mmCIF file of C-alpha atoms and ligand atoms in Angstrom:
data_model
loop_
_atom_site.group_PDB
_atom_site.id
_atom_site.type_symbol
_atom_site.label_atom_id
_atom_site.label_comp_id
_atom_site.label_asym_id
_atom_site.label_seq_id
_atom_site.Cartn_x
_atom_site.Cartn_y
_atom_site.Cartn_z
ATOM 1 C CA MET A 1 0.000 0.000 0.000
ATOM 2 C CA ALA A 2 1.304 3.419 -1.001
ATOM 3 C CA GLN A 3 2.260 6.192 1.386
ATOM 4 C CA ILE A 4 -0.559 8.776 1.399
ATOM 5 C CA ILE A 5 0.753 12.277 0.737
ATOM 6 C CA ASP A 6 -1.253 14.407 3.165
ATOM 7 C CA GLY A 7 -1.959 17.719 1.425
ATOM 8 C CA LYS A 8 -4.186 18.929 4.202
ATOM 9 C CA MET A 9 -1.409 18.589 6.773
ATOM 10 C CA ILE A 10 1.295 20.049 4.523
ATOM 11 C CA SER A 11 -0.941 22.974 3.491
ATOM 12 C CA THR A 12 -1.598 23.743 7.160
ATOM 13 C CA MET A 13 2.161 23.755 7.812
ATOM 14 C CA ILE A 14 2.682 26.237 4.965
ATOM 15 C CA LYS A 15 -0.181 28.459 6.128
ATOM 16 C CA ASP A 16 1.251 28.457 9.656
ATOM 17 C CA GLU A 17 4.677 29.442 8.297
ATOM 18 C CA CYS A 18 2.968 32.281 6.403
ATOM 19 C CA LYS A 19 1.153 33.330 9.573
ATOM 20 C CA GLU A 20 4.463 33.677 11.413
ATOM 21 C CA ARG A 21 6.005 35.704 8.597
ATOM 22 C CA VAL A 22 2.943 37.975 8.471
ATOM 23 C CA ALA A 23 3.205 38.533 12.235
ATOM 24 C CA ALA A 24 6.892 39.454 11.843
ATOM 25 C CA TYR A 25 6.038 41.937 9.059
ATOM 26 C CA LYS A 26 3.316 43.432 11.270
ATOM 27 C CA GLU A 27 5.904 44.070 13.975
ATOM 28 C CA GLN A 28 7.860 46.079 11.405
ATOM 29 C CA GLY A 29 4.646 48.001 10.633
ATOM 30 C CA LYS A 30 4.066 46.202 7.297
ATOM 31 C CA GLU A 31 0.558 44.975 6.508
ATOM 32 C CA ILE A 32 -0.173 42.640 3.591
ATOM 33 C CA CYS A 33 -3.327 43.080 1.559
ATOM 34 C CA LEU A 34 -4.857 40.928 -1.220
ATOM 35 C CA ALA A 35 -7.563 42.278 -3.534
ATOM 36 C CA VAL A 36 -9.936 39.512 -4.683
ATOM 37 C CA ILE A 37 -12.186 40.246 -7.648
ATOM 38 C CA GLN A 38 -15.082 38.063 -8.755
ATOM 39 C CA VAL A 39 -17.225 38.970 -11.762
ATOM 40 C CA GLY A 40 -20.672 37.354 -11.711
ATOM 41 C CA ASN A 41 -21.773 34.738 -9.196
ATOM 42 C CA ASP A 42 -20.773 31.349 -10.509
ATOM 43 C CA PRO A 43 -21.349 29.137 -7.437
ATOM 44 C CA ALA A 44 -18.059 27.196 -7.754
ATOM 45 C CA SER A 45 -16.096 30.469 -8.060
ATOM 46 C CA SER A 46 -17.900 31.850 -4.996
ATOM 47 C CA VAL A 47 -16.770 28.819 -2.964
ATOM 48 C CA TYR A 48 -13.135 29.273 -4.110
ATOM 49 C CA VAL A 49 -13.190 33.024 -3.449
ATOM 50 C CA ASN A 50 -14.657 32.530 0.029
ATOM 51 C CA ASN A 51 -12.001 29.941 0.858
ATOM 52 C CA LYS A 52 -9.290 32.383 -0.257
ATOM 53 C CA LYS A 53 -10.724 35.136 1.938
ATOM 54 C CA LYS A 54 -10.950 32.737 4.883
ATOM 55 C CA ALA A 55 -7.305 31.731 4.409
ATOM 56 C CA CYS A 56 -6.323 35.430 4.408
ATOM 57 C CA ALA A 57 -8.173 35.950 7.692
ATOM 58 C CA TYR A 58 -6.462 32.891 9.235
ATOM 59 C CA ILE A 59 -3.017 34.124 8.259
ATOM 60 C CA GLY A 60 -3.522 37.774 9.094
ATOM 61 C CA ILE A 61 -3.575 39.105 5.533
ATOM 62 C CA GLU A 62 -6.159 41.781 4.849
ATOM 63 C CA SER A 63 -8.486 40.956 1.943
ATOM 64 C CA LEU A 64 -10.375 43.489 -0.141
ATOM 65 C CA SER A 65 -13.374 41.907 -1.776
ATOM 66 C CA TYR A 66 -14.818 43.112 -5.089
ATOM 67 C CA GLU A 67 -17.991 41.278 -6.091
ATOM 68 C CA LEU A 68 -18.874 42.726 -9.489
ATOM 69 C CA GLU A 69 -22.044 41.993 -11.380
ATOM 70 C CA GLU A 70 -22.082 39.684 -14.396
ATOM 71 C CA GLU A 71 -22.730 42.651 -16.742
ATOM 72 C CA THR A 72 -19.537 44.481 -15.706
ATOM 73 C CA THR A 73 -17.743 45.618 -18.871
ATOM 74 C CA GLN A 74 -14.151 44.791 -19.686
ATOM 75 C CA ASP A 75 -13.284 48.502 -19.455
ATOM 76 C CA GLU A 76 -14.778 48.761 -15.979
ATOM 77 C CA LEU A 77 -12.801 45.737 -14.827
ATOM 78 C CA LEU A 78 -9.591 47.092 -16.407
ATOM 79 C CA LYS A 79 -10.130 50.434 -14.636
ATOM 80 C CA LEU A 80 -10.460 48.696 -11.281
ATOM 81 C CA ILE A 81 -7.259 46.693 -11.910
ATOM 82 C CA GLU A 82 -5.433 49.867 -12.883
ATOM 83 C CA GLU A 83 -6.576 51.552 -9.671
ATOM 84 C CA LEU A 84 -5.436 48.551 -7.591
ATOM 85 C CA ASN A 85 -2.108 48.422 -9.471
ATOM 86 C CA GLY A 86 -1.493 51.999 -8.313
ATOM 87 C CA ARG A 87 -2.424 51.482 -4.669
ATOM 88 C CA LYS A 88 0.603 51.152 -2.383
ATOM 89 C CA ASP A 89 -1.526 49.407 0.283
ATOM 90 C CA VAL A 90 -2.487 46.545 -2.093
ATOM 91 C CA ASN A 91 0.150 43.815 -2.471
ATOM 92 C CA GLY A 92 -1.690 41.218 -4.525
ATOM 93 C CA ILE A 93 -4.489 41.262 -7.112
ATOM 94 C CA LEU A 94 -6.488 38.154 -7.963
ATOM 95 C CA VAL A 95 -9.255 37.995 -10.560
ATOM 96 C CA GLN A 96 -11.133 34.735 -10.128
ATOM 97 C CA LEU A 97 -11.392 32.817 -13.409
ATOM 98 C CA PRO A 98 -13.357 32.146 -15.497
ATOM 99 C CA VAL A 99 -14.620 35.668 -16.233
ATOM 100 C CA PRO A 100 -17.891 36.050 -18.205
ATOM 101 C CA GLY A 101 -17.621 35.411 -21.961
ATOM 102 C CA HIS A 102 -17.796 39.082 -23.011
ATOM 103 C CA ILE A 103 -14.525 39.788 -21.159
ATOM 104 C CA ASP A 104 -11.165 38.828 -22.691
ATOM 105 C CA GLU A 105 -9.439 36.773 -20.004
ATOM 106 C CA ASN A 106 -5.976 37.349 -21.477
ATOM 107 C CA ALA A 107 -6.444 41.122 -21.493
ATOM 108 C CA ILE A 108 -7.345 40.963 -17.792
ATOM 109 C CA ILE A 109 -4.350 38.791 -16.934
ATOM 110 C CA ARG A 110 -2.021 41.158 -18.835
ATOM 111 C CA ALA A 111 -3.434 44.199 -17.044
ATOM 112 C CA ILE A 112 -2.346 43.033 -13.574
ATOM 113 C CA ASP A 113 1.009 44.475 -12.489
ATOM 114 C CA PRO A 114 3.423 41.482 -12.545
ATOM 115 C CA LYS A 115 4.643 42.596 -9.094
ATOM 116 C CA LYS A 116 1.087 41.972 -7.778
ATOM 117 C CA ASP A 117 0.350 38.885 -9.892
ATOM 118 C CA VAL A 118 -0.007 36.443 -6.983
ATOM 119 C CA ASP A 119 -1.726 33.893 -9.274
ATOM 120 C CA GLY A 120 1.405 33.773 -11.466
ATOM 121 C CA PHE A 121 -0.687 33.968 -14.667
ATOM 122 C CA HIS A 122 0.863 37.100 -16.267
ATOM 123 C CA PRO A 123 3.012 36.391 -19.364
ATOM 124 C CA GLN A 124 5.940 38.068 -17.570
ATOM 125 C CA SER A 125 5.583 35.680 -14.595
ATOM 126 C CA VAL A 126 5.363 32.671 -16.919
ATOM 127 C CA GLY A 127 8.356 33.909 -18.940
ATOM 128 C CA ALA A 128 10.389 34.438 -15.761
ATOM 129 C CA LEU A 129 9.621 30.873 -14.677
ATOM 130 C CA CYS A 130 10.672 29.628 -18.109
ATOM 131 C CA ILE A 131 14.130 31.247 -17.938
ATOM 132 C CA GLY A 132 14.713 30.771 -14.212
ATOM 133 C CA GLN A 133 14.218 34.355 -13.043
ATOM 134 C CA PRO A 134 12.362 35.461 -9.910
ATOM 135 C CA GLY A 135 8.601 35.889 -10.199
ATOM 136 C CA PHE A 136 5.316 34.450 -9.022
ATOM 137 C CA VAL A 137 4.578 30.818 -9.881
ATOM 138 C CA SER A 138 1.101 29.417 -10.507
ATOM 139 C CA CYS A 139 -0.167 28.097 -7.168
ATOM 140 C CA THR A 140 -1.261 24.524 -7.967
ATOM 141 C CA PRO A 141 2.015 23.400 -9.603
ATOM 142 C CA ALA A 142 4.055 25.265 -6.969
ATOM 143 C CA GLY A 143 2.018 23.379 -4.340
ATOM 144 C CA ILE A 144 2.814 20.047 -5.989
ATOM 145 C CA ILE A 145 6.552 20.788 -5.752
ATOM 146 C CA GLU A 146 6.072 21.486 -2.024
ATOM 147 C CA LEU A 147 4.128 18.216 -1.603
ATOM 148 C CA LEU A 148 6.948 16.255 -3.251
ATOM 149 C CA LYS A 149 9.770 17.987 -1.348
ATOM 150 C CA ARG A 150 8.086 17.813 2.040
ATOM 151 C CA SER A 151 7.339 14.103 1.466
ATOM 152 C CA ASN A 152 11.052 13.529 0.694
ATOM 153 C CA VAL A 153 10.423 12.488 -2.909
ATOM 154 C CA ASP A 154 13.651 12.720 -4.899
ATOM 155 C CA ILE A 155 13.027 14.679 -8.130
ATOM 156 C CA CYS A 156 16.544 15.174 -9.528
ATOM 157 C CA GLY A 157 17.180 12.940 -12.569
ATOM 158 C CA LYS A 158 13.817 11.176 -12.302
ATOM 159 C CA ASN A 159 11.450 10.535 -15.205
ATOM 160 C CA CYS A 160 8.437 12.775 -14.696
ATOM 161 C CA VAL A 161 5.339 12.543 -16.879
ATOM 162 C CA VAL A 162 2.825 15.400 -16.682
ATOM 163 C CA ILE A 163 -0.543 14.649 -18.274
ATOM 164 C CA GLY A 164 -2.233 17.909 -19.308
ATOM 165 C CA ARG A 165 -0.881 21.088 -20.910
ATOM 166 C CA SER A 166 -3.044 23.887 -19.466
ATOM 167 C CA ASN A 167 -1.497 27.296 -18.812
ATOM 168 C CA ILE A 168 -2.433 27.082 -15.115
ATOM 169 C CA VAL A 169 -1.235 23.546 -14.318
ATOM 170 C CA GLY A 170 0.413 21.403 -17.017
ATOM 171 C CA LYS A 171 2.832 23.877 -18.599
ATOM 172 C CA PRO A 172 4.123 25.531 -15.393
ATOM 173 C CA MET A 173 4.285 22.067 -13.781
ATOM 174 C CA ALA A 174 6.573 20.830 -16.544
ATOM 175 C CA LEU A 175 8.800 23.921 -16.173
ATOM 176 C CA LEU A 176 9.020 23.494 -12.397
ATOM 177 C CA MET A 177 9.952 19.816 -12.669
ATOM 178 C CA LEU A 178 12.588 20.757 -15.230
ATOM 179 C CA ARG A 179 13.919 23.383 -12.787
ATOM 180 C CA GLU A 180 14.203 20.542 -10.240
ATOM 181 C CA ASN A 181 16.283 18.580 -12.779
ATOM 182 C CA ALA A 182 13.693 15.938 -13.648
ATOM 183 C CA THR A 183 13.514 14.524 -17.175
ATOM 184 C CA VAL A 184 10.093 15.782 -18.193
ATOM 185 C CA THR A 185 7.534 14.469 -20.674
ATOM 186 C CA VAL A 186 4.281 16.349 -21.248
ATOM 187 C CA ALA A 187 1.408 14.170 -22.467
ATOM 188 C CA HIS A 188 -1.963 15.523 -23.635
ATOM 189 C CA SER A 189 -5.170 14.634 -25.450
ATOM 190 C CA LYS A 190 -3.369 13.967 -28.751
ATOM 191 C CA THR A 191 -0.591 11.839 -27.217
ATOM 192 C CA GLN A 192 -0.207 8.367 -28.709
ATOM 193 C CA ASP A 193 0.541 5.360 -26.483
ATOM 194 C CA LEU A 194 -0.320 7.249 -23.303
ATOM 195 C CA ARG A 195 -0.217 4.083 -21.220
ATOM 196 C CA GLU A 196 3.310 3.200 -22.333
ATOM 197 C CA ILE A 197 4.543 6.745 -21.669
ATOM 198 C CA CYS A 198 2.951 6.847 -18.200
ATOM 199 C CA LYS A 199 4.457 3.450 -17.361
ATOM 200 C CA ARG A 200 7.933 4.974 -17.687
ATOM 201 C CA ALA A 201 7.234 7.659 -15.080
ATOM 202 C CA ASP A 202 8.924 7.672 -11.690
ATOM 203 C CA ILE A 203 6.681 10.641 -10.890
ATOM 204 C CA LEU A 204 3.304 10.804 -12.639
ATOM 205 C CA ILE A 205 1.362 14.078 -12.381
ATOM 206 C CA VAL A 206 -2.194 13.762 -13.648
ATOM 207 C CA ALA A 207 -4.238 16.803 -14.703
ATOM 208 C CA ILE A 208 -6.379 15.205 -17.363
ATOM 209 C CA GLY A 209 -9.862 16.286 -16.276
ATOM 210 C CA LYS A 210 -11.505 12.843 -16.497
ATOM 211 C CA PRO A 211 -12.709 11.001 -13.381
ATOM 212 C CA LYS A 212 -10.631 7.919 -12.406
ATOM 213 C CA PHE A 213 -9.049 7.810 -15.891
ATOM 214 C CA ILE A 214 -5.636 6.579 -14.706
ATOM 215 C CA ASP A 215 -5.785 3.056 -13.290
ATOM 216 C CA ALA A 216 -2.988 0.728 -12.180
ATOM 217 C CA SER A 217 -2.267 -0.340 -15.775
ATOM 218 C CA TYR A 218 -0.750 3.143 -16.409
ATOM 219 C CA VAL A 219 1.518 3.124 -13.362
ATOM 220 C CA LYS A 220 4.993 1.665 -12.837
ATOM 221 C CA GLU A 221 5.516 -0.285 -9.610
ATOM 222 C CA GLY A 222 6.847 2.141 -6.987
ATOM 223 C CA ALA A 223 5.978 5.360 -8.874
ATOM 224 C CA VAL A 224 4.835 8.520 -7.080
ATOM 225 C CA VAL A 225 1.397 9.606 -8.331
ATOM 226 C CA ILE A 226 0.007 13.124 -7.976
ATOM 227 C CA ASP A 227 -3.686 13.626 -8.767
ATOM 228 C CA VAL A 228 -4.725 17.171 -9.714
ATOM 229 C CA GLY A 229 -8.299 16.277 -10.752
ATOM 230 C CA ILE A 230 -11.414 16.869 -8.726
ATOM 231 C CA HIS A 231 -14.831 15.542 -9.712
ATOM 232 C CA ARG A 232 -18.087 14.618 -8.057
ATOM 233 C CA ASN A 233 -19.374 11.144 -8.914
ATOM 234 C CA GLU A 234 -23.002 10.046 -9.207
ATOM 235 C CA ASN A 235 -23.200 9.541 -5.404
ATOM 236 C CA ASN A 236 -21.970 13.127 -4.830
ATOM 237 C CA LYS A 237 -18.639 11.763 -3.625
ATOM 238 C CA LEU A 238 -15.380 13.501 -4.608
ATOM 239 C CA CYS A 239 -12.855 11.649 -6.760
ATOM 240 C CA GLY A 240 -9.801 12.566 -8.834
ATOM 241 C CA ASP A 241 -8.408 11.757 -12.283
ATOM 242 C CA VAL A 242 -6.717 8.706 -10.722
ATOM 243 C CA ASP A 243 -8.453 5.502 -9.677
ATOM 244 C CA PHE A 244 -7.092 5.669 -6.125
ATOM 245 C CA GLU A 245 -8.117 2.158 -5.134
ATOM 246 C CA SER A 246 -6.189 0.354 -7.859
ATOM 247 C CA VAL A 247 -3.262 2.797 -8.207
ATOM 248 C CA SER A 248 -2.528 2.930 -4.464
ATOM 249 C CA LYS A 249 -1.684 -0.807 -4.687
ATOM 250 C CA VAL A 250 1.204 -0.236 -7.135
ATOM 251 C CA ALA A 251 2.416 3.322 -6.344
ATOM 252 C CA SER A 252 4.940 4.030 -3.586
ATOM 253 C CA ALA A 253 3.192 7.314 -2.726
ATOM 254 C CA ILE A 254 -0.048 8.943 -3.869
ATOM 255 C CA THR A 255 -2.142 12.039 -3.179
ATOM 256 C CA PRO A 256 -5.771 11.430 -2.170
ATOM 257 C CA VAL A 257 -8.793 13.398 -3.411
ATOM 258 C CA PRO A 258 -9.917 15.249 -1.397
ATOM 259 C CA GLY A 259 -7.020 16.220 0.861
ATOM 260 C CA GLY A 260 -4.147 16.040 -1.626
ATOM 261 C CA VAL A 261 -3.349 18.750 -4.162
ATOM 262 C CA GLY A 262 -6.546 20.778 -3.539
ATOM 263 C CA PRO A 263 -5.619 22.430 -0.213
ATOM 264 C CA MET A 264 -2.132 23.275 -1.529
ATOM 265 C CA THR A 265 -3.402 25.801 -4.083
ATOM 266 C CA ILE A 266 -4.677 28.236 -1.467
ATOM 267 C CA ALA A 267 -1.660 27.671 0.794
ATOM 268 C CA MET A 268 0.656 28.652 -2.088
ATOM 269 C CA LEU A 269 -1.516 31.673 -2.903
ATOM 270 C CA MET A 270 -0.970 32.784 0.683
ATOM 271 C CA LYS A 271 2.768 32.175 0.312
ATOM 272 C CA ASN A 272 2.803 34.238 -2.887
ATOM 273 C CA CYS A 273 1.018 37.076 -1.043
ATOM 274 C CA VAL A 274 3.637 37.038 1.724
ATOM 275 C CA ASP A 275 6.477 36.760 -0.841
ATOM 276 C CA SER A 276 5.028 39.754 -2.729
ATOM 277 C CA VAL A 277 6.555 41.998 -0.072
ATOM 278 C CA LEU A 278 10.012 40.819 -1.215
ATOM 279 C CA LEU A 279 9.306 41.675 -4.860
ATOM 280 C CA GLN A 280 7.756 45.083 -4.170
HETATM 281 N N1 GUN B 301 -9.999 29.520 -11.290
HETATM 282 C C1 GUN B 301 -9.655 28.236 -11.047
HETATM 283 N N2 GUN B 301 -8.454 28.183 -10.422
HETATM 284 C C2 GUN B 301 -8.045 29.463 -10.269
HETATM 285 C C3 GUN B 301 -6.897 30.051 -9.685
HETATM 286 O O1 GUN B 301 -5.971 29.387 -9.185
HETATM 287 N N3 GUN B 301 -6.844 31.396 -9.714
HETATM 288 C C4 GUN B 301 -7.825 32.155 -10.271
HETATM 289 N N4 GUN B 301 -7.683 33.480 -10.271
HETATM 290 N N5 GUN B 301 -8.907 31.648 -10.824
HETATM 291 C C5 GUN B 301 -9.013 30.301 -10.813
#
């Protein structure tokens, strides 16, 4: 049976480290403030946004909440971002995605000052990651690196297969694993012989978006398996992209869903907010 990588515990450790750093900044008279913008009221986004605000409160970061109506124009949103970019008391700016269809998501991402881009989505942040310069890193892949390191998983020289090539997870994940000196393969929906490629992985990171898609037949004996997916099955139970029951019998370590990668995203957002002070 595989070791269970406990994302809930590790995320709490990271949040507590952030809390201590925030307290130390407060003693120097420095407050940290995150502006959180949601356009429309998509229920899933509301849950995420509320969890982010709760994490801020736990850590001692001030959060400014902007709940804009669905009909907000792109220009109105850009004006707000510009105002927040200029405010010295605002350290981080987060626009919850997706934004309504009439707003160009890329234009919004580009408008955020890279020094306040705590999501790590700005092209400058992504470019900095690509060439090994300082900048914010997308929270979910950064959280996966923390999960691996804090579970003493050796990354250097290992074969890592990332399934999925999204801008938020797959691509930055591949760059981070490369930075850690893994040999990285990125698989995606057009990949041929996916099973054979996955079977070569010492570390398999799955962000495929299909419930329980990866079963034991894709996994090498002793591999470390990281499951980024989150789905609700017909019984309203949460599951990931990995069939935990079968894969946990062959893997040496595995993240559960829930309680694996999920809690790490917000913990790393908090870390990015605290780190923002160093960049500003
Ligand atoms: N929507 C889904 N995940 C994220 C995230 O990490 N950040 C933002 N801003 N929106 C999201």
